[in-house]
Amino acid sequence: QVQLVESGGGLVQPGDSLRLSCAASGFTIDGYAIAWFRQAPGKEREAVSCISRLESETFHISSVKGRFTISRDNAKNTVYLQMNSLKPEDTAVYYCALPLGCSGSYLYTVNYWGQGTQVTVSS
């Protein structure tokens, strides 16, 4: 069956970097858009980054542009989220997701979710 397993979260200080990984099984990622969402305590889940099926399109919310980079390694069936210059407001549970696409309502129509990995940015 389809599984998305996140790893790489942790506790870091402001300004540090982390790389999250999303290992997929049960399907091959090269046929799908893959996204990262996050949910902070008391807030709604939001889409952070997305990479399209053909890598021709990537999406990042404005608050992470220039700091976060999404990439995929089809040979490893894994998607990554490189997070640099982390800020306390980046603290959240980060989820890997399989949306219909990377734009508009497609991004928020998610067929599968991972279990999430906690990222805490604190001094």
CSV table of N, CA and C in Angstrom, one decimal:
chain,number,residue,atom,x,y,z
A,1,GLN,N,0.8,-1.2,0.0
A,1,GLN,CA,0.0,0.0,0.0
A,1,GLN,C,0.9,1.2,0.0
A,2,VAL,N,0.3,2.4,-0.3
A,2,VAL,CA,1.0,3.6,-0.3
A,2,VAL,C,1.4,4.0,1.1
A,3,GLN,N,2.7,4.4,1.2
A,3,GLN,CA,3.2,4.9,2.5
A,3,GLN,C,4.2,6.0,2.2
A,4,LEU,N,4.1,7.0,3.1
A,4,LEU,CA,5.0,8.1,3.1
A,4,LEU,C,5.6,8.2,4.5
A,5,VAL,N,6.9,8.1,4.6
A,5,VAL,CA,7.6,8.1,5.9
A,5,VAL,C,8.6,9.3,6.0
A,6,GLU,N,8.3,10.2,6.9
A,6,GLU,CA,9.2,11.4,7.1
A,6,GLU,C,10.2,11.1,8.1
A,7,SER,N,11.4,11.7,7.9
A,7,SER,CA,12.4,11.7,8.9
A,7,SER,C,13.3,12.9,8.8
A,8,GLY,N,14.1,13.2,9.8
A,8,GLY,CA,15.0,14.3,9.8
A,8,GLY,C,14.6,15.5,10.7
A,9,GLY,N,13.5,15.4,11.3
A,9,GLY,CA,13.1,16.5,12.2
A,9,GLY,C,14.0,16.5,13.5
A,10,GLY,N,13.8,17.5,14.3
A,10,GLY,CA,14.6,17.6,15.5
A,10,GLY,C,14.5,19.0,16.1
A,11,LEU,N,15.3,19.2,17.2
A,11,LEU,CA,15.4,20.5,17.9
A,11,LEU,C,16.7,21.2,17.4
A,12,VAL,N,16.5,22.4,16.9
A,12,VAL,CA,17.7,23.2,16.4
A,12,VAL,C,17.5,24.6,16.9
A,13,GLN,N,18.6,25.3,16.8
A,13,GLN,CA,18.6,26.7,17.2
A,13,GLN,C,18.3,27.6,15.9
A,14,PRO,N,17.8,28.8,16.2
A,14,PRO,CA,17.6,29.7,15.1
A,14,PRO,C,18.8,29.9,14.2
A,15,GLY,N,18.7,29.9,12.9
A,15,GLY,CA,19.8,30.0,12.0
A,15,GLY,C,20.3,28.7,11.5
A,16,ASP,N,20.0,27.6,12.2
A,16,ASP,CA,20.5,26.3,11.8
A,16,ASP,C,19.7,25.8,10.6
A,17,SER,N,20.2,24.6,10.1
A,17,SER,CA,19.6,23.9,9.0
A,17,SER,C,19.2,22.5,9.3
A,18,LEU,N,18.2,22.0,8.6
A,18,LEU,CA,17.7,20.7,8.7
A,18,LEU,C,17.3,20.2,7.3
A,19,ARG,N,17.5,18.9,7.1
A,19,ARG,CA,17.0,18.3,5.8
A,19,ARG,C,16.0,17.2,6.2
A,20,LEU,N,14.7,17.4,5.8
A,20,LEU,CA,13.7,16.4,6.0
A,20,LEU,C,13.7,15.5,4.8
A,21,SER,N,13.4,14.2,5.0
A,21,SER,CA,13.3,13.2,4.0
A,21,SER,C,11.9,12.6,4.0
A,22,CYS,N,11.4,12.3,2.9
A,22,CYS,CA,10.1,11.6,2.7
A,22,CYS,C,10.3,10.4,1.8
A,23,ALA,N,10.4,9.2,2.5
A,23,ALA,CA,10.6,8.0,1.7
A,23,ALA,C,9.2,7.4,1.4
A,24,ALA,N,9.0,7.2,0.0
A,24,ALA,CA,7.8,6.7,-0.4
A,24,ALA,C,7.9,5.2,-0.7
A,25,SER,N,6.8,4.5,-0.5
A,25,SER,CA,6.7,3.1,-0.9
A,25,SER,C,5.3,2.8,-1.4
A,26,GLY,N,5.2,1.7,-2.2
A,26,GLY,CA,3.8,1.4,-2.7
A,26,GLY,C,3.5,2.1,-4.0
A,27,PHE,N,4.4,3.0,-4.4
A,27,PHE,CA,4.2,3.7,-5.7
A,27,PHE,C,5.5,4.3,-6.1
A,28,THR,N,5.7,4.8,-7.3
A,28,THR,CA,6.9,5.5,-7.7
A,28,THR,C,6.6,6.9,-7.8
A,29,ILE,N,7.5,7.7,-7.2
A,29,ILE,CA,7.2,9.2,-7.1
A,29,ILE,C,7.3,9.9,-8.4
A,30,ASP,N,8.0,9.3,-9.4
A,30,ASP,CA,8.2,10.1,-10.6
A,30,ASP,C,6.9,10.3,-11.4
A,31,GLY,N,5.8,9.7,-10.9
A,31,GLY,CA,4.6,9.9,-11.6
A,31,GLY,C,3.7,10.9,-10.9
A,32,TYR,N,4.2,11.5,-9.8
A,32,TYR,CA,3.3,12.3,-9.0
A,32,TYR,C,3.9,13.6,-8.5
A,33,ALA,N,3.1,14.6,-8.2
A,33,ALA,CA,3.6,15.8,-7.4
A,33,ALA,C,3.7,15.3,-6.0
A,34,ILE,N,4.6,15.9,-5.3
A,34,ILE,CA,4.8,15.6,-3.8
A,34,ILE,C,4.9,17.0,-3.1
A,35,ALA,N,4.3,17.1,-2.0
A,35,ALA,CA,4.3,18.3,-1.2
A,35,ALA,C,4.7,18.1,0.2
A,36,TRP,N,5.2,19.2,0.8
A,36,TRP,CA,5.4,19.3,2.3
A,36,TRP,C,4.4,20.3,2.9
A,37,PHE,N,3.7,19.8,3.9
A,37,PHE,CA,2.8,20.7,4.7
A,37,PHE,C,3.4,20.8,6.1
A,38,ARG,N,2.9,21.8,6.8
A,38,ARG,CA,3.3,21.9,8.3
A,38,ARG,C,2.1,22.4,9.1
A,39,GLN,N,2.1,22.0,10.3
A,39,GLN,CA,1.0,22.4,11.2
A,39,GLN,C,1.6,22.8,12.6
A,40,ALA,N,1.5,24.0,12.9
A,40,ALA,CA,2.0,24.5,14.2
A,40,ALA,C,0.8,24.4,15.2
A,41,PRO,N,1.1,24.3,16.5
A,41,PRO,CA,0.1,24.2,17.5
A,41,PRO,C,-0.9,25.4,17.4
A,42,GLY,N,-2.2,25.0,17.4
A,42,GLY,CA,-3.3,26.0,17.3
A,42,GLY,C,-3.5,26.6,16.0
A,43,LYS,N,-2.8,26.1,15.0
A,43,LYS,CA,-2.9,26.7,13.6
A,43,LYS,C,-3.3,25.6,12.6
A,44,GLU,N,-3.9,26.1,11.5
A,44,GLU,CA,-4.3,25.2,10.5
A,44,GLU,C,-3.1,24.6,9.7
A,45,ARG,N,-3.2,23.4,9.2
A,45,ARG,CA,-2.2,22.9,8.4
A,45,ARG,C,-2.0,23.7,7.1
A,46,GLU,N,-0.8,24.0,6.7
A,46,GLU,CA,-0.5,24.8,5.5
A,46,GLU,C,0.5,24.1,4.6
A,47,ALA,N,0.3,24.3,3.3
A,47,ALA,CA,1.3,23.8,2.3
A,47,ALA,C,2.5,24.7,2.4
A,48,VAL,N,3.6,24.1,2.5
A,48,VAL,CA,4.9,24.8,2.5
A,48,VAL,C,5.6,24.8,1.2
A,49,SER,N,5.8,23.6,0.6
A,49,SER,CA,6.5,23.4,-0.7
A,49,SER,C,5.9,22.3,-1.4
A,50,CYS,N,6.1,22.4,-2.8
A,50,CYS,CA,5.6,21.3,-3.6
A,50,CYS,C,6.4,21.2,-4.8
A,51,ILE,N,6.6,20.0,-5.3
A,51,ILE,CA,7.4,19.8,-6.6
A,51,ILE,C,6.5,19.0,-7.5
A,52,SER,N,6.4,19.4,-8.7
A,52,SER,CA,5.6,18.8,-9.7
A,52,SER,C,6.1,17.5,-10.2
A,53,ARG,N,5.3,16.7,-10.9
A,53,ARG,CA,5.7,15.4,-11.4
A,53,ARG,C,6.9,15.5,-12.3
A,54,LEU,N,7.0,16.5,-13.2
A,54,LEU,CA,8.1,16.6,-14.1
A,54,LEU,C,9.2,17.5,-13.6
A,55,GLU,N,9.1,18.0,-12.4
A,55,GLU,CA,10.0,18.9,-11.8
A,55,GLU,C,10.1,20.2,-12.5
A,56,SER,N,9.1,20.5,-13.4
A,56,SER,CA,9.1,21.8,-14.1
A,56,SER,C,8.5,22.9,-13.2
A,57,GLU,N,7.9,22.5,-12.1
A,57,GLU,CA,7.3,23.5,-11.3
A,57,GLU,C,7.5,23.2,-9.8
A,58,THR,N,8.0,24.2,-9.1
A,58,THR,CA,8.1,24.1,-7.6
A,58,THR,C,7.3,25.3,-7.0
A,59,PHE,N,6.8,25.0,-5.8
A,59,PHE,CA,6.1,26.0,-5.1
A,59,PHE,C,6.6,26.1,-3.7
A,60,HIS,N,6.8,27.4,-3.2
A,60,HIS,CA,7.1,27.6,-1.8
A,60,HIS,C,6.3,28.8,-1.3
A,61,ILE,N,5.8,28.6,-0.1
A,61,ILE,CA,5.1,29.8,0.5
A,61,ILE,C,6.1,30.9,0.7
A,62,SER,N,5.6,32.1,0.7
A,62,SER,CA,6.4,33.3,0.7
A,62,SER,C,7.3,33.3,1.9
A,63,SER,N,6.9,32.8,3.1
A,63,SER,CA,7.6,32.9,4.3
A,63,SER,C,8.9,32.0,4.3
A,64,VAL,N,9.0,31.1,3.3
A,64,VAL,CA,10.1,30.2,3.3
A,64,VAL,C,10.9,30.4,2.0
A,65,LYS,N,10.5,31.2,1.1
A,65,LYS,CA,11.2,31.4,-0.2
A,65,LYS,C,12.6,31.9,0.1
A,66,GLY,N,13.6,31.3,-0.6
A,66,GLY,CA,15.0,31.7,-0.3
A,66,GLY,C,15.6,30.9,0.8
A,67,ARG,N,14.8,30.2,1.6
A,67,ARG,CA,15.4,29.5,2.8
A,67,ARG,C,15.1,28.0,2.6
A,68,PHE,N,14.0,27.6,2.0
A,68,PHE,CA,13.7,26.2,1.9
A,68,PHE,C,13.8,25.8,0.4
A,69,THR,N,14.2,24.5,0.2
A,69,THR,CA,14.3,24.0,-1.2
A,69,THR,C,13.7,22.6,-1.2
A,70,ILE,N,12.8,22.3,-2.1
A,70,ILE,CA,12.3,21.0,-2.2
A,70,ILE,C,12.9,20.3,-3.4
A,71,SER,N,13.2,19.0,-3.3
A,71,SER,CA,13.9,18.3,-4.4
A,71,SER,C,13.4,16.8,-4.3
A,72,ARG,N,13.7,16.1,-5.4
A,72,ARG,CA,13.3,14.7,-5.4
A,72,ARG,C,14.4,13.9,-6.0
A,73,ASP,N,14.6,12.7,-5.5
A,73,ASP,CA,15.5,11.7,-6.1
A,73,ASP,C,14.7,10.5,-6.5
A,74,ASN,N,14.3,10.4,-7.7
A,74,ASN,CA,13.4,9.4,-8.2
A,74,ASN,C,14.1,8.0,-8.0
A,75,ALA,N,15.4,7.9,-8.1
A,75,ALA,CA,16.0,6.6,-8.0
A,75,ALA,C,15.9,6.1,-6.6
A,76,LYS,N,15.8,7.0,-5.6
A,76,LYS,CA,15.7,6.6,-4.2
A,76,LYS,C,14.2,6.6,-3.8
A,77,ASN,N,13.3,7.1,-4.7
A,77,ASN,CA,11.9,7.2,-4.4
A,77,ASN,C,11.7,8.1,-3.1
A,78,THR,N,12.5,9.2,-3.1
A,78,THR,CA,12.5,10.0,-1.9
A,78,THR,C,12.4,11.5,-2.3
A,79,VAL,N,11.7,12.3,-1.5
A,79,VAL,CA,11.6,13.7,-1.6
A,79,VAL,C,12.3,14.4,-0.4
A,80,TYR,N,12.9,15.5,-0.6
A,80,TYR,CA,13.6,16.1,0.4
A,80,TYR,C,13.1,17.6,0.6
A,81,LEU,N,13.3,18.1,1.8
A,81,LEU,CA,13.0,19.5,2.1
A,81,LEU,C,14.2,20.0,2.8
A,82,GLN,N,15.1,20.8,2.1
A,82,GLN,CA,16.2,21.4,2.8
A,82,GLN,C,15.8,22.7,3.4
A,83,MET,N,16.0,22.9,4.7
A,83,MET,CA,15.5,24.0,5.4
A,83,MET,C,16.7,24.8,6.0
A,84,ASN,N,17.0,25.9,5.5
A,84,ASN,CA,18.1,26.7,6.0
A,84,ASN,C,17.6,28.0,6.7
A,85,SER,N,18.5,28.6,7.5
A,85,SER,CA,18.2,29.8,8.2
A,85,SER,C,16.8,29.7,9.0
A,86,LEU,N,16.7,28.6,9.7
A,86,LEU,CA,15.5,28.3,10.4
A,86,LEU,C,15.1,29.3,11.4
A,87,LYS,N,13.8,29.6,11.6
A,87,LYS,CA,13.3,30.6,12.5
A,87,LYS,C,12.4,29.9,13.5
A,88,PRO,N,12.2,30.5,14.7
A,88,PRO,CA,11.2,29.9,15.6
A,88,PRO,C,9.8,29.7,15.0
A,89,GLU,N,9.4,30.6,14.1
A,89,GLU,CA,8.1,30.5,13.5
A,89,GLU,C,8.0,29.3,12.5
A,90,ASP,N,9.1,28.6,12.3
A,90,ASP,CA,9.1,27.4,11.4
A,90,ASP,C,8.8,26.2,12.3
A,91,THR,N,8.7,26.4,13.6
A,91,THR,CA,8.4,25.2,14.5
A,91,THR,C,7.0,24.7,14.2
A,92,ALA,N,6.9,23.4,13.9
A,92,ALA,CA,5.7,22.7,13.5
A,92,ALA,C,5.9,21.2,13.3
A,93,VAL,N,4.9,20.5,13.1
A,93,VAL,CA,5.0,19.1,12.6
A,93,VAL,C,4.9,19.2,11.1
A,94,TYR,N,5.9,18.6,10.4
A,94,TYR,CA,6.0,18.7,9.0
A,94,TYR,C,5.5,17.3,8.4
A,95,TYR,N,4.6,17.4,7.4
A,95,TYR,CA,4.0,16.3,6.8
A,95,TYR,C,4.4,16.2,5.3
A,96,CYS,N,4.7,15.0,4.9
A,96,CYS,CA,4.8,14.7,3.5
A,96,CYS,C,3.5,14.3,2.9
A,97,ALA,N,3.1,14.8,1.7
A,97,ALA,CA,1.8,14.5,1.2
A,97,ALA,C,1.8,14.3,-0.3
A,98,LEU,N,0.8,13.6,-0.7
A,98,LEU,CA,0.6,13.2,-2.2
A,98,LEU,C,-0.6,14.0,-2.7
A,99,PRO,N,-0.5,15.2,-3.2
A,99,PRO,CA,-1.6,16.0,-3.6
A,99,PRO,C,-1.9,15.7,-5.1
A,100,LEU,N,-3.0,16.3,-5.6
A,100,LEU,CA,-3.3,16.1,-7.0
A,100,LEU,C,-2.4,16.9,-7.9
A,101,GLY,N,-1.9,18.0,-7.3
A,101,GLY,CA,-0.9,18.9,-8.1
A,101,GLY,C,-0.4,19.9,-7.2
A,102,CYS,N,0.4,20.9,-7.8
A,102,CYS,CA,1.1,21.9,-7.0
A,102,CYS,C,0.4,23.2,-7.1
A,103,SER,N,-0.7,23.4,-7.7
A,103,SER,CA,-1.3,24.7,-7.8
A,103,SER,C,-2.7,24.7,-7.4
A,104,GLY,N,-3.2,25.8,-6.9
A,104,GLY,CA,-4.6,26.1,-6.5
A,104,GLY,C,-5.1,25.0,-5.6
A,105,SER,N,-6.4,24.6,-5.9
A,105,SER,CA,-7.1,23.6,-5.1
A,105,SER,C,-6.5,22.2,-5.2
A,106,TYR,N,-5.7,22.0,-6.3
A,106,TYR,CA,-5.1,20.7,-6.4
A,106,TYR,C,-4.1,20.4,-5.3
A,107,LEU,N,-3.4,21.5,-4.8
A,107,LEU,CA,-2.4,21.3,-3.8
A,107,LEU,C,-3.0,20.9,-2.5
A,108,TYR,N,-4.3,21.3,-2.2
A,108,TYR,CA,-4.9,21.0,-1.0
A,108,TYR,C,-5.9,19.8,-1.1
A,109,THR,N,-5.8,19.1,-2.2
A,109,THR,CA,-6.6,17.9,-2.4
A,109,THR,C,-5.5,16.8,-2.3
A,110,VAL,N,-5.4,16.2,-1.1
A,110,VAL,CA,-4.4,15.3,-0.7
A,110,VAL,C,-4.9,13.9,-0.6
A,111,ASN,N,-4.3,13.0,-1.3
A,111,ASN,CA,-4.8,11.6,-1.2
A,111,ASN,C,-4.1,10.8,-0.1
A,112,TYR,N,-2.9,11.1,0.2
A,112,TYR,CA,-2.1,10.4,1.2
A,112,TYR,C,-1.3,11.3,2.0
A,113,TRP,N,-1.1,11.0,3.3
A,113,TRP,CA,-0.3,11.8,4.2
A,113,TRP,C,0.7,10.9,4.9
A,114,GLY,N,1.9,11.4,5.2
A,114,GLY,CA,2.8,10.7,6.1
A,114,GLY,C,2.4,11.0,7.6
A,115,GLN,N,3.1,10.4,8.5
A,115,GLN,CA,2.8,10.5,9.9
A,115,GLN,C,3.3,11.8,10.5
A,116,GLY,N,4.2,12.5,9.9
A,116,GLY,CA,4.7,13.8,10.4
A,116,GLY,C,6.0,13.6,11.1
A,117,THR,N,6.8,14.7,11.1
A,117,THR,CA,8.1,14.8,11.9
A,117,THR,C,8.1,16.1,12.5
A,118,GLN,N,8.5,16.2,13.8
A,118,GLN,CA,8.5,17.4,14.5
A,118,GLN,C,9.8,18.2,14.3
A,119,VAL,N,9.6,19.5,14.0
A,119,VAL,CA,10.7,20.4,13.9
A,119,VAL,C,10.5,21.5,14.9
A,120,THR,N,11.5,21.7,15.8
A,120,THR,CA,11.4,22.7,16.8
A,120,THR,C,12.6,23.6,16.7
A,121,VAL,N,12.4,24.9,16.5
A,121,VAL,CA,13.4,25.9,16.4
A,121,VAL,C,13.4,26.8,17.6
A,122,SER,N,14.4,26.7,18.5
A,122,SER,CA,14.4,27.4,19.7
A,122,SER,C,15.8,27.6,20.2
A,123,SER,N,16.0,28.8,20.9
A,123,SER,CA,17.3,29.0,21.5
A,123,SER,C,17.3,28.6,23.0
